[in-house]
Short mmCIF file of C-alpha atoms in Angstrom, two decimals:
data_model
loop_
_atom_site.label_atom_id
_atom_site.label_comp_id
_atom_site.label_asym_id
_atom_site.label_seq_id
_atom_site.Cartn_x
_atom_site.Cartn_y
_atom_site.Cartn_z
CA MET A 117 -54.84 -33.94 -48.27
CA LYS A 118 -57.45 -32.10 -49.74
CA CYS A 119 -55.79 -30.02 -52.20
CA ILE A 120 -53.92 -32.85 -54.24
CA TYR A 121 -54.92 -32.83 -57.84
CA PRO A 122 -54.36 -34.78 -60.84
CA ILE A 123 -51.98 -33.59 -63.23
CA ALA A 124 -54.35 -32.79 -65.68
CA MET A 125 -57.11 -30.96 -63.43
CA ILE A 126 -53.74 -28.95 -62.51
CA ALA A 127 -52.64 -27.93 -66.47
CA SER A 128 -55.99 -27.05 -67.26
CA PHE A 129 -56.69 -24.99 -63.91
CA LEU A 130 -53.60 -22.80 -64.94
CA ILE A 131 -54.40 -22.20 -68.06
CA ALA A 132 -57.74 -20.69 -67.29
CA HIS A 133 -56.26 -19.05 -64.20
CA SER A 134 -52.90 -18.46 -63.51
CA ALA A 135 -52.52 -14.76 -64.66
CA PHE A 136 -55.67 -14.01 -62.50
CA ALA A 137 -54.56 -15.68 -59.80
CA GLN A 138 -51.04 -13.99 -59.89
CA ASN A 139 -52.45 -10.37 -60.44
CA LYS A 140 -55.69 -10.09 -58.35
CA GLN A 141 -55.56 -9.43 -54.35
CA LYS A 142 -58.11 -11.40 -52.93
CA GLU A 143 -60.22 -9.06 -51.18
CA PHE A 144 -61.14 -10.81 -47.67
CA THR A 145 -64.40 -10.45 -45.55
CA HIS A 146 -65.73 -9.86 -42.14
CA ALA A 147 -67.17 -13.63 -42.44
CA ASP A 148 -63.64 -14.53 -43.40
CA THR A 149 -62.39 -13.02 -40.18
CA LEU A 150 -65.06 -14.73 -38.19
CA ARG A 151 -63.96 -17.91 -39.36
CA GLY A 152 -59.97 -17.80 -39.44
CA SER A 153 -59.54 -15.69 -36.49
CA ILE A 154 -59.49 -15.83 -32.62
CA THR A 155 -62.14 -13.60 -32.07
CA THR A 156 -62.92 -11.60 -28.45
CA GLU A 157 -65.99 -14.27 -28.27
CA ARG A 158 -63.26 -17.16 -29.13
CA ALA A 159 -60.48 -16.39 -26.96
CA TRP A 160 -61.88 -16.70 -23.54
CA TRP A 161 -62.46 -20.26 -23.44
CA ASN A 162 -61.00 -23.66 -24.47
CA VAL A 163 -62.71 -26.45 -25.80
CA LEU A 164 -61.87 -29.54 -23.40
CA ARG A 165 -64.40 -32.43 -25.49
CA TYR A 166 -66.90 -32.41 -27.60
CA ASP A 167 -69.96 -35.29 -27.39
CA ILE A 168 -71.48 -35.61 -30.56
CA TRP A 169 -74.60 -37.21 -31.69
CA VAL A 170 -75.80 -37.22 -35.57
CA LYS A 171 -78.53 -38.87 -37.40
CA PRO A 172 -78.18 -38.41 -41.21
CA ASP A 173 -81.72 -39.18 -43.27
CA TYR A 174 -80.32 -40.82 -46.44
CA GLU A 175 -83.78 -40.11 -48.42
CA ARG A 176 -83.97 -36.57 -47.64
CA LYS A 177 -80.58 -35.82 -47.36
CA PHE A 178 -80.82 -34.31 -44.04
CA ILE A 179 -79.46 -34.60 -40.74
CA SER A 180 -80.30 -33.97 -37.12
CA GLY A 181 -78.00 -33.98 -33.73
CA SER A 182 -76.29 -32.43 -30.80
CA ASN A 183 -73.20 -31.71 -29.61
CA THR A 184 -72.21 -31.33 -25.68
CA ILE A 185 -69.31 -28.57 -25.76
CA THR A 186 -67.15 -29.24 -22.53
CA PHE A 187 -64.60 -26.03 -22.10
CA LYS A 188 -62.36 -24.51 -19.97
CA VAL A 189 -62.73 -20.77 -18.74
CA ILE A 190 -59.69 -19.08 -19.84
CA LYS A 191 -60.73 -15.54 -18.81
CA GLN A 192 -64.00 -14.28 -17.92
CA GLY A 193 -66.23 -13.81 -20.69
CA LYS A 194 -70.08 -14.10 -21.32
CA THR A 195 -70.95 -13.94 -25.27
CA MET A 196 -69.06 -16.91 -27.19
CA GLN A 197 -69.02 -18.01 -30.87
CA ILE A 198 -69.87 -20.90 -32.07
CA ASP A 199 -69.91 -21.81 -36.01
CA LEU A 200 -72.32 -23.86 -37.94
CA GLN A 201 -72.48 -23.56 -41.81
CA GLU A 202 -75.36 -22.42 -43.45
CA PRO A 203 -78.14 -24.00 -44.58
CA LEU A 204 -78.16 -25.69 -41.12
CA LYS A 205 -79.39 -24.48 -38.25
CA ILE A 206 -79.17 -24.40 -34.49
CA ASN A 207 -82.59 -24.97 -32.56
CA SER A 208 -81.22 -24.28 -28.85
CA ILE A 209 -78.95 -24.13 -26.63
CA ASN A 210 -78.93 -24.99 -22.79
CA TRP A 211 -76.60 -24.34 -20.17
CA ASN A 212 -77.26 -25.38 -16.59
CA ASN A 213 -81.05 -26.59 -17.53
CA LYS A 214 -81.49 -22.93 -19.11
CA LYS A 215 -81.58 -21.97 -22.55
CA LEU A 216 -79.50 -19.60 -23.73
CA LYS A 217 -80.15 -16.69 -26.11
CA PHE A 218 -78.00 -16.73 -29.42
CA LEU A 219 -77.76 -14.34 -32.66
CA ARG A 220 -77.07 -15.54 -36.21
CA GLU A 221 -74.62 -13.77 -38.65
CA GLY A 222 -73.98 -15.87 -41.36
CA ASN A 223 -72.37 -19.11 -40.71
CA ALA A 224 -71.50 -18.20 -36.73
CA TYR A 225 -73.38 -17.62 -33.94
CA HIS A 226 -73.29 -15.49 -30.98
CA VAL A 227 -74.29 -16.77 -27.62
CA GLU A 228 -75.44 -14.95 -24.62
CA PHE A 229 -74.52 -16.15 -21.48
CA PRO A 230 -76.71 -14.74 -18.39
CA SER A 231 -73.87 -13.30 -16.76
CA ALA A 232 -69.75 -13.77 -17.23
CA LEU A 233 -68.33 -16.76 -16.47
CA ASP A 234 -65.46 -16.99 -14.57
CA ALA A 235 -61.95 -17.76 -15.36
CA GLY A 236 -60.94 -21.49 -13.85
CA LYS A 237 -63.95 -22.79 -14.38
CA THR A 238 -64.93 -26.09 -16.36
CA GLU A 239 -68.38 -25.56 -18.03
CA SER A 240 -70.71 -27.20 -20.88
CA ILE A 241 -73.55 -26.25 -23.04
CA PHE A 242 -75.51 -28.54 -25.16
CA ILE A 243 -76.41 -27.81 -28.39
CA SER A 244 -79.36 -29.13 -30.60
CA TYR A 245 -79.42 -28.69 -34.64
CA ASP A 246 -80.76 -29.54 -38.08
CA GLY A 247 -81.12 -28.92 -41.32
CA TYR A 248 -80.10 -29.89 -45.04
CA PRO A 249 -76.20 -29.59 -45.00
CA ARG A 250 -73.88 -28.91 -47.65
CA ILE A 251 -73.38 -31.70 -50.18
CA ALA A 252 -69.94 -31.76 -51.43
CA THR A 253 -69.64 -32.04 -55.17
CA ARG A 254 -66.02 -32.99 -55.44
CA PRO A 255 -65.12 -34.46 -52.74
CA PRO A 256 -62.49 -34.48 -50.60
CA TRP A 257 -61.73 -30.98 -52.83
CA SER A 258 -64.96 -29.93 -52.53
CA GLY A 259 -66.30 -31.25 -49.17
CA GLY A 260 -69.56 -31.86 -47.11
CA TRP A 261 -71.68 -34.50 -46.98
CA THR A 262 -71.57 -37.22 -49.50
CA PHE A 263 -75.00 -39.07 -50.07
CA THR A 264 -74.27 -42.07 -52.38
CA LYS A 265 -74.85 -45.64 -52.86
CA ASP A 266 -72.38 -48.31 -53.36
CA ALA A 267 -72.18 -50.74 -56.47
CA GLU A 268 -74.86 -52.59 -54.97
CA GLY A 269 -76.98 -49.70 -55.12
CA ARG A 270 -77.39 -49.24 -51.08
CA PRO A 271 -76.66 -46.14 -48.96
CA TRP A 272 -73.02 -45.18 -48.49
CA MET A 273 -72.10 -41.80 -46.55
CA THR A 274 -69.35 -39.74 -44.99
CA VAL A 275 -67.87 -35.96 -44.69
CA THR A 276 -65.08 -34.33 -45.79
CA CYS A 277 -64.69 -30.90 -44.78
CA GLN A 278 -60.80 -30.10 -44.54
CA GLY A 279 -59.92 -25.97 -44.87
CA LEU A 280 -64.01 -26.01 -45.66
CA GLY A 281 -64.52 -26.63 -41.74
CA ALA A 282 -66.14 -28.82 -39.46
CA SER A 283 -68.86 -26.49 -38.74
CA VAL A 284 -70.24 -27.87 -41.95
CA TRP A 285 -71.98 -30.62 -40.07
CA TYR A 286 -71.53 -29.91 -36.53
CA PRO A 287 -71.63 -26.81 -34.13
CA CYS A 288 -68.27 -26.09 -32.75
CA LYS A 289 -65.59 -23.75 -32.29
CA ASP A 290 -64.43 -24.21 -35.76
CA HIS A 291 -60.44 -23.14 -35.53
CA GLN A 292 -57.48 -25.41 -36.04
CA SER A 293 -56.12 -23.97 -32.91
CA ASP A 294 -58.57 -25.16 -30.23
CA GLU A 295 -58.29 -29.08 -30.06
CA PRO A 296 -60.54 -30.91 -28.08
CA ASP A 297 -57.82 -31.95 -25.00
CA ASN A 298 -59.55 -34.55 -23.57
CA GLY A 299 -60.79 -36.13 -27.02
CA ALA A 300 -63.87 -36.54 -28.41
CA SER A 301 -66.82 -38.95 -28.81
CA LEU A 302 -68.86 -39.43 -32.15
CA ALA A 303 -72.74 -41.61 -31.74
CA ILE A 304 -74.23 -42.21 -35.23
CA THR A 305 -77.65 -43.13 -35.67
CA VAL A 306 -78.17 -45.45 -38.69
CA PRO A 307 -80.85 -47.75 -40.33
CA ASP A 308 -80.15 -51.23 -38.33
CA THR A 309 -79.01 -52.61 -41.93
CA LEU A 310 -76.01 -50.55 -42.21
CA VAL A 311 -72.63 -49.96 -40.28
CA ALA A 312 -71.48 -46.81 -38.54
CA ILE A 313 -67.99 -45.87 -38.18
CA GLY A 314 -66.29 -43.25 -36.38
CA ASN A 315 -62.72 -42.12 -34.76
CA GLY A 316 -60.82 -43.96 -32.39
CA ARG A 317 -62.43 -46.79 -30.69
CA LEU A 318 -66.23 -48.30 -30.44
CA LYS A 319 -67.39 -47.84 -27.24
CA GLU A 320 -70.79 -48.60 -27.74
CA ARG A 321 -73.38 -50.63 -30.30
CA LYS A 322 -77.05 -50.10 -29.35
CA ILE A 323 -79.77 -51.90 -30.92
CA ASN A 324 -82.84 -48.78 -30.36
CA ASN A 325 -85.67 -51.04 -31.45
CA ASN A 326 -87.05 -48.93 -34.09
CA GLY A 327 -85.33 -50.21 -36.89
CA THR A 328 -82.25 -48.29 -36.10
CA THR A 329 -79.07 -48.99 -34.24
CA THR A 330 -76.43 -46.24 -32.82
CA PHE A 331 -72.78 -46.70 -33.01
CA THR A 332 -70.87 -44.88 -30.42
CA TRP A 333 -66.99 -44.14 -31.01
CA GLU A 334 -64.41 -42.06 -28.63
CA VAL A 335 -61.18 -40.93 -28.86
CA LEU A 336 -59.07 -40.50 -25.97
CA ASN A 337 -56.65 -37.93 -27.75
CA PRO A 338 -56.74 -34.21 -28.82
CA ILE A 339 -58.17 -34.24 -32.07
CA ASN A 340 -58.53 -31.63 -34.73
CA ASN A 341 -62.19 -30.61 -36.11
CA TYR A 342 -61.89 -31.64 -39.48
CA ASP A 343 -60.73 -34.90 -38.38
CA ILE A 344 -63.92 -35.97 -36.70
CA ILE A 345 -65.98 -37.84 -39.48
CA PRO A 346 -68.31 -40.35 -39.82
CA TYR A 347 -68.47 -43.52 -42.63
CA ILE A 348 -71.99 -45.40 -42.84
CA GLY A 349 -72.32 -47.87 -45.60
CA LYS A 350 -72.48 -51.75 -45.83
CA TYR A 351 -68.86 -53.08 -44.24
CA VAL A 352 -67.10 -55.55 -42.77
CA THR A 353 -63.74 -55.81 -40.80
CA TRP A 354 -61.00 -57.44 -39.77
CA HIS A 355 -58.07 -57.00 -37.30
CA GLU A 356 -54.62 -57.00 -37.35
CA ASP A 357 -52.02 -56.83 -34.07
CA TYR A 358 -48.84 -54.36 -35.26
CA LYS A 359 -45.62 -54.67 -33.28
CA GLY A 360 -44.54 -51.43 -32.70
CA ILE A 361 -42.07 -49.11 -30.56
CA LYS A 362 -44.60 -48.59 -28.28
CA GLY A 363 -45.74 -51.96 -28.07
CA LYS A 364 -48.97 -53.65 -29.46
CA LEU A 365 -50.86 -51.08 -31.56
CA ASP A 366 -54.51 -52.51 -33.04
CA CYS A 367 -55.02 -52.34 -36.42
CA ASP A 368 -58.54 -52.24 -37.98
CA PHE A 369 -59.79 -52.49 -41.71
CA TRP A 370 -63.08 -51.55 -42.63
CA VAL A 371 -64.15 -52.21 -46.63
CA LEU A 372 -67.57 -52.67 -47.86
CA ASP A 373 -68.58 -56.20 -47.80
CA TYR A 374 -67.56 -57.49 -52.09
CA ASN A 375 -64.47 -55.58 -51.25
CA LEU A 376 -62.95 -57.75 -48.30
CA GLU A 377 -60.82 -60.18 -50.08
CA ARG A 378 -59.20 -57.17 -52.04
CA GLY A 379 -58.69 -55.35 -49.23
CA LYS A 380 -56.83 -57.72 -47.20
CA LYS A 381 -54.23 -57.96 -50.22
CA GLN A 382 -53.68 -54.05 -50.43
CA PHE A 383 -53.69 -53.36 -46.96
CA LEU A 384 -50.69 -55.45 -46.63
CA GLN A 385 -48.65 -52.40 -47.39
CA VAL A 386 -49.81 -50.86 -43.93
CA ASP A 387 -47.07 -53.05 -42.04
CA SER A 388 -44.32 -51.24 -43.89
CA MET A 389 -45.40 -48.32 -43.92
CA LEU A 390 -46.05 -48.24 -40.12
CA THR A 391 -42.79 -49.74 -39.87
CA CYS A 392 -40.57 -46.77 -42.19
CA PHE A 393 -42.83 -44.03 -40.46
CA GLU A 394 -41.84 -45.13 -37.06
CA TYR A 395 -38.43 -45.12 -37.96
CA TRP A 396 -38.41 -41.47 -39.54
CA TYR A 397 -40.85 -40.25 -37.43
CA GLY A 398 -40.98 -42.03 -34.07
CA PRO A 399 -44.16 -43.81 -32.72
CA TYR A 400 -47.25 -43.79 -34.11
CA PRO A 401 -49.22 -41.19 -31.96
CA PHE A 402 -52.27 -42.72 -31.22
CA TYR A 403 -51.61 -46.16 -29.73
CA GLU A 404 -54.74 -45.00 -27.09
CA ASP A 405 -56.85 -44.63 -30.09
CA GLY A 406 -55.79 -47.87 -32.72
CA TYR A 407 -55.06 -47.24 -36.40
CA LYS A 408 -58.32 -47.62 -38.68
CA LEU A 409 -57.96 -47.44 -42.81
CA ILE A 410 -61.69 -47.41 -44.12
CA GLU A 411 -63.07 -47.22 -47.52
CA SER A 412 -64.39 -44.24 -48.60
CA PRO A 413 -66.47 -42.68 -51.47
CA HIS A 414 -64.04 -40.14 -52.00
CA LEU A 415 -59.81 -40.54 -52.73
CA GLY A 416 -59.02 -40.28 -49.10
CA MET A 417 -58.32 -38.25 -46.14
CA GLU A 418 -56.14 -38.26 -43.13
CA HIS A 419 -59.32 -38.43 -40.20
CA GLN A 420 -57.50 -39.64 -37.33
CA SER A 421 -57.00 -42.76 -36.26
CA ALA A 422 -59.79 -43.67 -39.22
CA VAL A 423 -57.86 -42.89 -42.54
CA ALA A 424 -60.16 -42.40 -45.30
CA TYR A 425 -59.20 -44.87 -48.49
CA GLY A 426 -60.96 -44.56 -52.08
CA ASN A 427 -57.72 -45.37 -54.26
CA HIS A 428 -59.38 -48.40 -55.42
CA PHE A 429 -56.96 -50.84 -54.37
CA LYS A 430 -54.71 -49.25 -56.67
CA ASN A 431 -50.67 -49.14 -56.44
CA GLY A 432 -50.25 -45.20 -57.40
CA TYR A 433 -52.28 -42.70 -57.16
CA LEU A 434 -55.39 -43.84 -58.98
CA GLY A 435 -53.59 -46.01 -60.95
CA ARG A 436 -50.50 -43.32 -61.95
CA ASP A 437 -47.41 -41.84 -60.54
CA LEU A 438 -47.51 -38.66 -59.60
CA SER A 439 -43.63 -38.36 -59.71
CA GLY A 440 -43.18 -40.11 -63.42
CA SER A 441 -40.51 -42.04 -62.24
CA GLY A 442 -41.71 -45.25 -62.07
CA TRP A 443 -41.03 -45.72 -58.02
CA GLY A 444 -44.75 -44.19 -57.46
CA LEU A 445 -46.09 -47.10 -58.59
CA LYS A 446 -44.66 -49.51 -56.15
CA TRP A 447 -46.92 -48.93 -53.35
CA ASP A 448 -50.64 -47.33 -52.45
CA PHE A 449 -50.50 -43.61 -52.26
CA ILE A 450 -53.32 -43.08 -50.17
CA ILE A 451 -52.43 -45.68 -47.35
CA VAL A 452 -49.15 -43.97 -47.35
CA HIS A 453 -49.65 -40.09 -47.92
CA GLU A 454 -52.46 -40.13 -45.64
CA SER A 455 -51.46 -42.21 -42.87
CA GLY A 456 -48.20 -40.08 -42.78
CA HIS A 457 -50.27 -37.19 -41.73
CA GLU A 458 -50.94 -38.98 -38.81
CA TRP A 459 -47.89 -37.70 -37.62
CA MET A 460 -47.84 -33.88 -39.36
CA GLY A 461 -51.43 -32.73 -39.45
CA ASN A 462 -53.23 -34.77 -36.63
CA SER A 463 -50.58 -35.23 -34.08
CA ILE A 464 -48.75 -31.77 -34.89
CA THR A 465 -51.44 -29.41 -36.43
CA THR A 466 -50.94 -25.76 -37.39
CA ASN A 467 -52.82 -23.29 -35.78
CA ASP A 468 -53.72 -21.40 -38.87
CA LEU A 469 -54.68 -22.93 -42.40
CA ALA A 470 -51.99 -20.36 -43.62
CA ASP A 471 -49.66 -22.67 -42.45
CA MET A 472 -50.43 -25.99 -43.94
CA TRP A 473 -47.40 -26.32 -45.39
CA VAL A 474 -46.33 -28.33 -42.00
CA HIS A 475 -49.44 -30.83 -43.03
CA GLU A 476 -48.69 -31.25 -46.26
CA GLY A 477 -44.88 -30.92 -47.13
CA PHE A 478 -43.82 -33.02 -44.29
CA THR A 479 -46.41 -35.17 -45.85
CA ASN A 480 -45.65 -35.32 -49.10
CA TYR A 481 -41.98 -35.99 -48.37
CA SER A 482 -43.01 -38.78 -46.31
CA GLU A 483 -43.49 -40.52 -49.39
CA THR A 484 -40.04 -40.19 -50.62
CA LEU A 485 -39.06 -41.54 -47.46
CA TYR A 486 -41.08 -44.43 -47.67
CA THR A 487 -39.61 -45.11 -51.41
CA ASP A 488 -36.53 -44.78 -49.67
CA CYS A 489 -37.50 -47.34 -47.32
CA GLN A 490 -39.09 -50.18 -49.59
CA ASP A 491 -36.35 -49.72 -52.68
CA GLY A 492 -33.05 -47.42 -51.12
CA ILE A 493 -32.01 -43.94 -51.20
CA GLU A 494 -31.33 -43.65 -54.95
CA ALA A 495 -35.25 -44.44 -55.50
CA GLY A 496 -36.45 -41.99 -53.09
CA ASN A 497 -34.22 -39.40 -54.73
CA GLN A 498 -35.50 -40.31 -58.09
CA TYR A 499 -39.16 -39.71 -56.72
CA CYS A 500 -38.68 -36.83 -55.27
CA ILE A 501 -37.09 -34.98 -58.11
CA GLY A 502 -39.70 -36.24 -60.04
CA THR A 503 -42.47 -34.54 -58.28
CA ARG A 504 -41.40 -30.82 -59.05
CA LYS A 505 -42.79 -31.37 -62.67
CA ASN A 506 -46.11 -30.64 -60.53
CA VAL A 507 -45.38 -27.34 -59.16
CA VAL A 508 -46.43 -24.18 -60.62
CA ASN A 509 -45.38 -21.67 -58.44
CA ASP A 510 -48.08 -19.39 -58.23
CA LYS A 511 -48.04 -18.12 -55.81
CA PRO A 512 -46.13 -18.06 -52.24
CA ILE A 513 -46.71 -21.11 -50.03
CA ILE A 514 -47.96 -19.49 -46.81
CA ALA A 515 -51.12 -17.24 -47.34
CA HIS A 516 -52.90 -14.64 -45.32
CA TYR A 517 -53.20 -15.31 -41.31
CA GLY A 518 -56.32 -14.84 -39.93
CA VAL A 519 -59.04 -15.58 -42.88
CA ASN A 520 -58.73 -19.21 -43.12
CA GLU A 521 -56.68 -19.02 -46.36
CA GLU A 522 -54.62 -21.48 -47.63
CA GLY A 523 -51.52 -21.04 -49.93
CA SER A 524 -50.46 -22.65 -52.96
CA ASN A 525 -51.06 -26.21 -54.25
CA ASP A 526 -47.23 -25.91 -54.38
CA MET A 527 -46.93 -26.63 -50.10
CA TYR A 528 -47.01 -30.76 -51.45
CA TYR A 529 -44.26 -30.99 -53.99
CA LYS A 530 -42.06 -27.65 -53.13
CA GLY A 531 -42.50 -28.02 -49.67
CA GLY A 532 -41.52 -31.83 -50.06
CA ASN A 533 -38.48 -30.96 -52.47
CA MET A 534 -37.23 -28.01 -49.90
CA LEU A 535 -37.11 -30.54 -47.18
CA HIS A 536 -35.16 -33.20 -49.04
CA MET A 537 -32.17 -30.33 -49.90
CA ILE A 538 -32.59 -29.49 -46.15
CA ARG A 539 -31.60 -33.30 -45.55
CA GLN A 540 -29.20 -33.29 -47.85
CA VAL A 541 -26.98 -30.24 -46.19
CA LEU A 542 -28.00 -32.01 -42.86
CA GLY A 543 -27.58 -35.96 -43.87
CA ASP A 544 -29.61 -38.63 -43.11
CA GLU A 545 -28.90 -39.42 -38.87
CA LYS A 546 -29.17 -35.85 -38.18
CA PHE A 547 -32.24 -35.28 -40.45
CA ARG A 548 -33.63 -38.02 -38.99
CA GLU A 549 -33.11 -36.97 -35.23
CA ILE A 550 -34.72 -33.52 -35.74
CA LEU A 551 -37.71 -35.53 -37.36
CA HIS A 552 -37.73 -37.44 -33.89
CA GLY A 553 -37.68 -33.74 -32.45
CA ILE A 554 -40.34 -32.23 -33.99
CA ASN A 555 -42.37 -35.12 -33.34
CA SER A 556 -41.54 -35.38 -29.90
CA THR A 557 -41.45 -31.82 -28.87
CA PHE A 558 -44.56 -31.11 -30.22
CA TYR A 559 -46.72 -34.08 -29.81
CA HIS A 560 -50.66 -33.59 -29.72
CA LYS A 561 -49.54 -30.03 -30.50
CA THR A 562 -51.16 -26.98 -32.08
CA VAL A 563 -48.07 -25.09 -34.12
CA ASP A 564 -47.03 -22.34 -36.27
CA SER A 565 -44.73 -22.18 -39.35
CA LYS A 566 -41.89 -20.63 -37.72
CA GLN A 567 -41.87 -22.52 -34.58
CA ILE A 568 -41.30 -25.36 -36.81
CA GLU A 569 -38.35 -23.67 -38.65
CA GLU A 570 -37.13 -22.29 -35.70
CA PHE A 571 -36.51 -25.43 -34.32
CA ILE A 572 -34.62 -26.94 -37.37
CA SER A 573 -32.34 -24.37 -37.40
CA LYS A 574 -31.36 -24.99 -33.88
CA GLN A 575 -31.28 -28.43 -33.33
CA SER A 576 -29.14 -28.60 -36.66
CA GLY A 577 -26.95 -25.52 -35.60
CA ILE A 578 -27.58 -23.69 -39.01
CA ASP A 579 -30.00 -21.13 -39.83
CA PHE A 580 -32.31 -22.12 -42.42
CA SER A 581 -34.39 -18.85 -42.21
CA LYS A 582 -33.67 -17.63 -45.43
CA VAL A 583 -34.47 -21.39 -47.12
CA PHE A 584 -37.78 -21.16 -45.54
CA ASP A 585 -38.37 -17.71 -46.80
CA GLN A 586 -37.11 -18.53 -50.22
CA TYR A 587 -39.15 -21.26 -50.83
CA LEU A 588 -42.36 -20.35 -48.49
CA ARG A 589 -42.80 -17.02 -48.86
CA THR A 590 -41.70 -16.45 -52.44
CA THR A 591 -42.54 -17.78 -55.67
CA LYS A 592 -38.81 -17.64 -56.84
CA ILE A 593 -36.55 -20.39 -57.41
CA PRO A 594 -32.98 -19.20 -56.50
CA VAL A 595 -30.56 -19.35 -59.22
CA LEU A 596 -26.63 -19.92 -59.10
CA GLU A 597 -25.10 -17.65 -61.44
CA TYR A 598 -21.73 -18.64 -62.40
CA LYS A 599 -18.76 -18.07 -64.87
CA LEU A 600 -15.90 -19.93 -65.90
CA SER A 601 -12.00 -19.01 -66.54
CA SER A 602 -8.90 -20.65 -67.39
CA ASP A 603 -8.36 -22.87 -64.34
CA SER A 604 -11.32 -21.58 -61.98
CA PHE A 605 -15.24 -20.78 -61.94
CA PHE A 606 -17.04 -17.60 -59.87
CA TYR A 607 -20.50 -18.35 -58.32
CA ARG A 608 -23.18 -16.46 -56.78
CA TRP A 609 -27.14 -16.62 -55.51
CA THR A 610 -29.22 -14.52 -57.56
CA ASN A 611 -33.44 -14.24 -58.10
CA CYS A 612 -33.15 -14.71 -54.06
CA VAL A 613 -34.31 -13.71 -50.54
CA ARG A 614 -31.26 -10.72 -49.24
CA GLY A 615 -28.76 -13.06 -47.24
CA PHE A 616 -30.21 -16.41 -48.79
CA ASP A 617 -27.16 -18.66 -48.16
CA MET A 618 -28.04 -22.18 -48.71
CA PRO A 619 -25.01 -24.57 -49.30
CA VAL A 620 -25.02 -26.74 -52.49
CA LYS A 621 -23.22 -30.00 -53.68
CA LEU A 622 -21.86 -29.97 -57.10
CA THR A 623 -21.31 -33.42 -58.56
CA GLY A 624 -18.76 -35.02 -61.00
CA LYS A 625 -15.77 -36.99 -60.40
CA GLU A 626 -15.30 -34.69 -57.55
CA LYS A 627 -18.35 -34.17 -54.70
CA VAL A 628 -17.53 -30.20 -54.02
CA TRP A 629 -19.67 -28.43 -51.46
CA LEU A 630 -19.99 -24.48 -52.29
CA HIS A 631 -21.32 -22.24 -49.61
CA PRO A 632 -22.81 -19.19 -52.35
CA THR A 633 -23.87 -16.02 -50.80
CA GLU A 634 -25.29 -13.10 -52.88
CA ASN A 635 -21.53 -11.75 -53.47
CA TRP A 636 -19.29 -13.66 -56.23
CA GLN A 637 -16.95 -16.01 -55.20
CA SER A 638 -14.48 -18.28 -56.48
CA ALA A 639 -13.05 -21.87 -56.31
CA LYS A 640 -10.93 -24.26 -58.59
CA PRO A 641 -12.16 -27.95 -58.58
CA LYS A 642 -11.09 -30.48 -60.57
CA ASN A 643 -12.43 -30.17 -64.22
CA ALA A 644 -14.27 -27.16 -63.36
CA GLU A 645 -15.89 -26.37 -66.83
CA HIS A 646 -17.80 -29.85 -66.12
CA PHE A 647 -19.55 -29.47 -63.16
CA ALA A 648 -23.20 -30.04 -62.46
CA VAL A 649 -24.96 -29.31 -59.48
CA ASP A 650 -26.59 -31.85 -57.44
CA GLU A 651 -29.88 -32.92 -58.72
CA ASN A 652 -31.24 -33.10 -55.12
CA PHE A 653 -31.38 -29.51 -55.19
CA TYR A 654 -33.94 -27.59 -56.37
CA ILE A 655 -32.64 -24.38 -57.57
CA LYS A 656 -31.59 -23.27 -61.52
CA LEU A 657 -28.10 -22.77 -62.84
CA GLN A 658 -27.49 -20.11 -65.36
CA LYS A 659 -24.11 -18.81 -66.90
CA ALA A 660 -23.64 -15.15 -65.97
CA ASP A 661 -23.15 -13.17 -69.26
#
């Protein structure tokens, strides 16, 4: 969710920065490459599991912790890159009861083994660290640790780190392409007046007899780094069973104690959300780890099996409809959007941050699908079309690879509208079949955008490659140019990538499909002078001179 902004914020940003953003090419540094690419020190090993322990000190805004990283040696290697962002510091790294030497380079540590490790072996290292972590200034968009208070003045803590990286709070291999194959555990030591929640299921609650309690949570499935998150506060909980495609799904809900009744009422929407998304996408991807919705001191994030919720128990986006259609006030934006990421973003994760439209475009479109499920196809159409006013076309949706760079925020609304057009071309039955195919084929995997693009084209039997190039890799909105004669009209695509040939539907008394190319074509529909393009297509219509 990280880059969803209120509309007013978008407008003010554009006024100040749009010209600058379009004309200035960002200069990338060696640090960007270390963070965003598979360096030689990352390439030889594969993460199998993280076992993290953390103890936050609320008063000092200080954390201490450890991480045991279990990994498989893919090919022989001796020097390993471990990431931990300043001002946190690694105190020691142990392997087979030996202390390893390491050298820090900014946010990356170069760790030396005594000799090269052999391919095929499973190894583990134990890392101890502490320090004053980066404090989130505007979570979830500007992330880090949040040390705040609830309405009754009690400590309330959590972390947000999408894009910024999990290494902002624990040492890891901070690259989206390498998820721990065998899951992760998170042990959180807190004052015994508070409750600590993590991803997956509670494995142990240990009273330490020193005024603290350690809560240990575990996920069995692969999980991306930025989804592993602690929540600490005066929480209470209740449980519901959901009867899903794969049987009983454990649903647990956590809110601050004084919000129990509000939470029980608002979170009733989870049932219809799960029903809708299992229909369109396929089974919830993490039955083994359950589903949790947890009140947070920020707006929300898609933390796997532990979704952050901060929408103040209101429908819409903090009580507003981002589409302007009215339909967005019928449901809770954070419940729907952030839970949609369990399928697209968590089960299926992009290898590179540049391809984040796969997370955000599909999940943005899940809002349309949910509206469709609740209020019908026309309501869904109106919602999707209404979100276009938020598209700014400032830069391409797909960014530069290998430097941990996200593309334009248009990955949300423009990405969703692109998928909506593909749905129009394919029809609902085929579109749903493809969504199910994506979620079964790439289940619990990391992907590139090209894999998703090629899958859609192959499974549909229609080459959408130029559509993807147009909407993901340029800022141009294609123009259907036309001119009329006495009994027919002529049409073609302009302002488009070479070879763009997306079909488009006309509306009116007679619904007609056109198959424009960049060359002039002609047609003779009835009442040609009154034709209009179906609004479900995000294009421009222009009469030729």
